[in-house]
Amino acid sequence: MSKRPVSPHAVPADPSAPRVIASFLSWPHAGGVLVDVTVVPNARRTEAVGLHDGALRVRLAAPPVDGAANEALQQWLARSLGLPQRAVTLVQGQTSRRKRLHAQANAQAVLGWLADLRTAGVPDLSLPD
């Protein structure tokens, strides 16, 4: 009798253990979700454009000067998830293009955002159905 392969999106045995629902997300984490992002500052507009090295690639219409790009990224993610800006914090990557953010979002907000990314045609975005 062979065992069925376990989906990487299956609920873990420990419900408090983080699980990956997309390569750039860890869920749940401290009442929210961790989002790994690679930023491209000084773009014409702020938008998600695909994946890069396991992170969501986001073009930012802000320069990487005096924290302007970090601020723009936090505003974009909060707006995308329908959260107040204070609900999104930069955890890692203050001066790097690779960043990790924590968003205090519920599952409904995160899944809605992922559906919006898919609908917007973000390339290379493979998500569970």
Backbone as CSV, one residue per row, in Angstrom:
resi,resn,N_x,N_y,N_z,CA_x,CA_y,CA_z,C_x,C_y,C_z
1,MET,0.848,-1.169,0.000,0.000,0.000,0.000,0.898,1.237,0.000
2,SER,0.735,2.081,-0.980,1.567,3.281,-1.052,0.854,4.457,-0.398
3,LYS,1.662,5.322,0.154,1.111,6.522,0.788,0.937,7.602,-0.262
4,ARG,-0.085,8.413,-0.082,-0.300,9.544,-0.979,0.720,10.622,-0.647
5,PRO,1.249,11.306,-1.651,2.172,12.404,-1.366,1.442,13.521,-0.632
6,VAL,2.158,14.142,0.287,1.582,15.228,1.073,1.809,16.541,0.345
7,SER,0.759,17.290,0.170,0.854,18.595,-0.479,1.639,19.547,0.407
8,PRO,2.516,20.380,-0.157,3.224,21.370,0.656,2.276,22.416,1.217
9,HIS,1.043,22.452,0.711,0.071,23.434,1.174,-0.881,22.850,2.208
10,ALA,-0.665,21.588,2.573,-1.538,20.942,3.548,-1.344,21.574,4.921
11,VAL,-2.362,21.496,5.726,-2.288,22.041,7.080,-1.335,21.175,7.885
12,PRO,-0.340,21.783,8.566,0.604,20.992,9.343,-0.087,20.368,10.551
13,ALA,0.537,19.302,11.116,-0.019,18.635,12.287,-0.167,19.612,13.446
14,ASP,0.791,20.495,13.612,0.728,21.522,14.650,0.136,22.780,14.022
15,PRO,-1.111,23.150,14.378,-1.738,24.304,13.727,-1.029,25.623,13.988
16,SER,-0.178,25.675,15.022,0.544,26.926,15.285,1.836,27.014,14.484
17,ALA,2.226,25.917,13.825,3.453,25.918,13.034,3.234,26.692,11.744
18,PRO,4.231,27.504,11.350,4.083,28.253,10.101,4.004,27.307,8.910
19,ARG,3.256,27.705,7.894,3.239,26.944,6.659,3.410,27.906,5.501
20,VAL,3.926,27.374,4.420,4.171,28.177,3.231,2.980,28.000,2.296
21,ILE,2.313,29.105,1.943,1.202,29.017,1.000,1.587,29.595,-0.358
22,ALA,2.699,30.260,-0.414,3.322,30.728,-1.645,4.793,30.871,-1.288
23,SER,5.673,30.829,-2.253,7.101,30.828,-1.944,7.541,32.050,-1.148
24,PHE,6.816,33.141,-1.252,7.215,34.376,-0.589,6.445,34.647,0.698
25,LEU,5.595,33.712,1.147,4.774,33.906,2.347,5.021,32.817,3.371
26,SER,5.033,33.180,4.646,5.023,32.221,5.747,3.820,32.553,6.597
27,TRP,2.968,31.539,6.824,1.691,31.779,7.498,1.411,30.653,8.461
28,PRO,0.877,30.854,9.651,0.750,32.137,10.344,2.040,32.465,11.068
29,HIS,2.236,33.689,11.376,3.413,34.132,12.108,3.028,35.301,12.990
30,ALA,3.019,35.094,14.288,2.732,36.147,15.275,1.475,36.939,14.917
31,GLY,0.405,36.230,14.651,-0.856,36.902,14.355,-0.935,37.514,12.983
32,GLY,-0.144,37.028,12.065,-0.182,37.590,10.722,0.598,36.729,9.756
33,VAL,1.235,37.374,8.807,1.960,36.687,7.750,3.290,37.396,7.519
34,LEU,4.329,36.609,7.197,5.616,37.168,6.783,5.661,37.170,5.265
35,VAL,6.068,38.287,4.693,6.137,38.439,3.241,7.574,38.763,2.860
36,ASP,8.186,37.915,2.025,9.532,38.168,1.515,9.418,38.911,0.193
37,VAL,10.161,40.010,0.082,10.051,40.896,-1.075,11.440,41.270,-1.575
38,THR,11.592,41.345,-2.883,12.761,41.955,-3.512,12.262,43.234,-4.169
39,VAL,12.862,44.365,-3.821,12.372,45.643,-4.335,13.259,46.181,-5.453
40,VAL,12.624,46.897,-6.359,13.303,47.625,-7.425,12.855,49.075,-7.275
41,PRO,13.691,49.921,-6.657,13.288,51.317,-6.450,13.383,52.139,-7.732
42,ASN,12.859,53.351,-7.669,12.902,54.317,-8.777,12.146,53.846,-10.017
43,ALA,11.086,53.081,-9.830,10.280,52.621,-10.962,9.251,53.688,-11.331
44,ARG,8.605,53.514,-12.465,7.571,54.474,-12.881,6.341,54.400,-11.991
45,ARG,6.013,53.177,-11.539,4.868,53.026,-10.632,5.147,51.865,-9.679
46,THR,4.393,51.815,-8.602,4.547,50.759,-7.612,3.624,49.603,-7.976
47,GLU,4.230,48.404,-8.144,3.456,47.235,-8.538,4.253,45.959,-8.303
48,ALA,3.551,44.858,-8.097,4.174,43.540,-8.044,4.367,43.078,-9.480
49,VAL,5.546,42.533,-9.782,5.834,42.154,-11.164,6.240,40.694,-11.335
50,GLY,6.250,39.918,-10.271,6.606,38.506,-10.396,7.375,38.027,-9.195
51,LEU,8.086,36.936,-9.396,8.890,36.358,-8.333,10.353,36.435,-8.710
52,HIS,11.198,36.557,-7.686,12.637,36.560,-7.893,13.280,35.878,-6.702
53,ASP,13.917,34.750,-6.940,14.645,34.033,-5.899,13.771,33.768,-4.670
54,GLY,12.551,33.320,-4.892,11.658,32.967,-3.795,10.989,34.132,-3.094
55,ALA,11.121,35.316,-3.652,10.505,36.508,-3.056,9.622,37.188,-4.099
56,LEU,8.629,37.910,-3.617,7.777,38.695,-4.505,8.576,39.909,-4.966
57,ARG,8.665,40.102,-6.267,9.407,41.248,-6.815,8.436,42.415,-6.961
58,VAL,8.789,43.541,-6.314,7.928,44.720,-6.314,8.722,45.912,-6.822
59,ARG,8.193,46.554,-7.843,8.769,47.821,-8.315,8.174,48.936,-7.478
60,LEU,9.030,49.850,-7.030,8.582,50.959,-6.181,8.846,52.289,-6.860
61,ALA,7.842,53.144,-6.867,7.988,54.489,-7.437,8.506,55.425,-6.358
62,ALA,9.572,55.009,-5.708,10.187,55.814,-4.646,11.687,55.554,-4.683
63,PRO,12.481,56.559,-4.360,13.928,56.372,-4.350,14.375,55.690,-3.054
64,PRO,15.509,54.990,-3.097,16.019,54.358,-1.884,16.803,55.353,-1.024
65,VAL,16.169,56.445,-0.682,16.827,57.519,0.063,16.031,57.817,1.325
66,ASP,16.707,57.876,2.444,16.090,58.246,3.725,14.853,57.415,4.049
67,GLY,14.857,56.148,3.687,13.745,55.260,4.024,12.499,55.436,3.177
68,ALA,12.576,56.232,2.114,11.393,56.481,1.277,10.891,55.200,0.612
69,ALA,11.800,54.347,0.147,11.382,53.100,-0.498,10.741,52.155,0.522
70,ASN,11.303,52.085,1.715,10.713,51.239,2.759,9.310,51.720,3.115
71,GLU,9.158,53.016,3.243,7.849,53.607,3.556,6.842,53.307,2.447
72,ALA,7.280,53.452,1.198,6.394,53.180,0.059,5.994,51.707,0.016
73,LEU,6.941,50.823,0.328,6.648,49.391,0.332,5.623,49.046,1.412
74,GLN,5.801,49.588,2.598,4.852,49.332,3.683,3.465,49.874,3.337
75,GLN,3.412,51.058,2.753,2.123,51.632,2.349,1.453,50.767,1.289
76,TRP,2.219,50.320,0.299,1.669,49.494,-0.771,1.111,48.182,-0.228
77,LEU,1.890,47.506,0.633,1.431,46.226,1.162,0.199,46.407,2.044
78,ALA,0.202,47.435,2.884,-0.961,47.694,3.745,-2.203,47.972,2.900
79,ARG,-2.059,48.808,1.888,-3.192,49.134,1.011,-3.665,47.882,0.258
80,SER,-2.726,47.068,-0.215,-3.075,45.853,-0.952,-3.842,44.857,-0.089
81,LEU,-3.499,44.806,1.194,-4.156,43.876,2.112,-5.368,44.487,2.801
82,GLY,-5.607,45.776,2.562,-6.736,46.452,3.203,-6.507,46.688,4.683
83,LEU,-5.262,46.977,5.042,-4.880,47.177,6.439,-4.441,48.609,6.675
84,PRO,-4.473,49.068,7.930,-3.852,50.353,8.232,-2.329,50.191,8.124
85,GLN,-1.637,51.251,7.812,-0.193,51.157,7.610,0.532,50.652,8.848
86,ARG,0.027,50.954,10.030,0.692,50.514,11.265,0.640,48.992,11.431
87,ALA,-0.188,48.298,10.641,-0.300,46.841,10.723,0.785,46.132,9.913
88,VAL,1.613,46.882,9.196,2.697,46.309,8.395,4.017,46.869,8.907
89,THR,4.934,45.970,9.271,6.235,46.402,9.782,7.357,45.721,9.003
90,LEU,8.455,46.439,8.859,9.642,45.909,8.208,10.435,45.137,9.256
91,VAL,10.640,43.845,9.016,11.322,42.980,9.972,12.805,42.870,9.637
92,GLN,13.132,42.744,8.353,14.513,42.608,7.894,14.708,43.388,6.609
93,GLY,15.958,43.852,6.392,16.309,44.455,5.120,16.171,45.957,5.053
94,GLN,16.409,46.625,6.154,16.276,48.087,6.195,17.043,48.767,5.055
95,THR,18.248,48.283,4.757,19.073,48.921,3.723,19.354,47.990,2.540
96,SER,18.607,46.918,2.427,18.818,45.926,1.378,17.651,45.924,0.395
97,ARG,17.883,45.376,-0.791,16.777,45.203,-1.742,15.887,44.034,-1.331
98,ARG,16.455,43.088,-0.619,15.687,41.931,-0.129,15.131,42.281,1.246
99,LYS,13.824,42.198,1.404,13.167,42.625,2.638,12.187,41.565,3.113
100,ARG,11.926,41.584,4.396,10.897,40.732,4.997,9.987,41.637,5.805
101,LEU,8.696,41.537,5.524,7.708,42.348,6.231,6.744,41.445,6.984
102,HIS,6.238,41.958,8.092,5.200,41.264,8.850,3.925,42.076,8.713
103,ALA,2.855,41.407,8.306,1.553,42.062,8.173,0.572,41.375,9.109
104,GLN,-0.082,42.158,9.934,-1.091,41.628,10.858,-2.398,41.467,10.090
105,ALA,-2.431,40.443,9.263,-3.581,40.219,8.386,-4.210,38.872,8.690
106,ASN,-5.513,38.790,8.483,-6.193,37.509,8.656,-6.133,36.726,7.345
107,ALA,-6.529,35.468,7.417,-6.450,34.592,6.247,-7.269,35.123,5.078
108,GLN,-8.428,35.679,5.356,-9.292,36.192,4.290,-8.596,37.315,3.518
109,ALA,-7.933,38.228,4.226,-7.231,39.332,3.568,-6.073,38.818,2.723
110,VAL,-5.308,37.869,3.263,-4.152,37.336,2.540,-4.598,36.578,1.293
111,LEU,-5.601,35.723,1.430,-6.071,34.958,0.273,-6.693,35.869,-0.785
112,GLY,-7.377,36.918,-0.360,-7.918,37.892,-1.307,-6.819,38.616,-2.060
113,TRP,-5.756,38.972,-1.342,-4.614,39.648,-1.961,-3.936,38.729,-2.974
114,LEU,-3.753,37.464,-2.609,-3.144,36.511,-3.535,-3.997,36.348,-4.792
115,ALA,-5.298,36.308,-4.620,-6.197,36.224,-5.778,-6.073,37.475,-6.645
116,ASP,-5.941,38.640,-6.016,-5.761,39.886,-6.769,-4.459,39.864,-7.562
117,LEU,-3.380,39.339,-6.956,-2.101,39.243,-7.661,-2.239,38.328,-8.873
118,ARG,-2.905,37.209,-8.673,-3.103,36.261,-9.776,-3.938,36.895,-10.886
119,THR,-5.020,37.587,-10.505,-5.896,38.248,-11.477,-5.154,39.339,-12.238
120,ALA,-4.246,40.041,-11.543,-3.473,41.110,-12.176,-2.440,40.561,-13.152
121,GLY,-2.279,39.248,-13.171,-1.365,38.641,-14.129,0.082,38.664,-13.708
122,VAL,0.338,38.674,-12.404,1.723,38.635,-11.934,2.331,37.321,-12.422
123,PRO,3.393,37.383,-13.242,3.965,36.167,-13.818,4.673,35.311,-12.772
124,ASP,4.803,34.030,-13.073,5.514,33.064,-12.231,4.859,32.853,-10.879
125,LEU,3.624,33.279,-10.720,2.948,33.174,-9.432,2.144,31.879,-9.398
126,SER,2.735,30.850,-8.801,2.013,29.581,-8.677,1.498,29.477,-7.256
127,LEU,0.187,29.437,-7.129,-0.465,29.409,-5.827,-1.402,28.225,-5.766
128,PRO,-1.710,27.777,-4.545,-2.687,26.695,-4.435,-4.059,27.170,-4.882
129,ASP,-4.815,26.291,-5.490,-6.175,26.636,-5.914,-7.141,26.564,-4.769
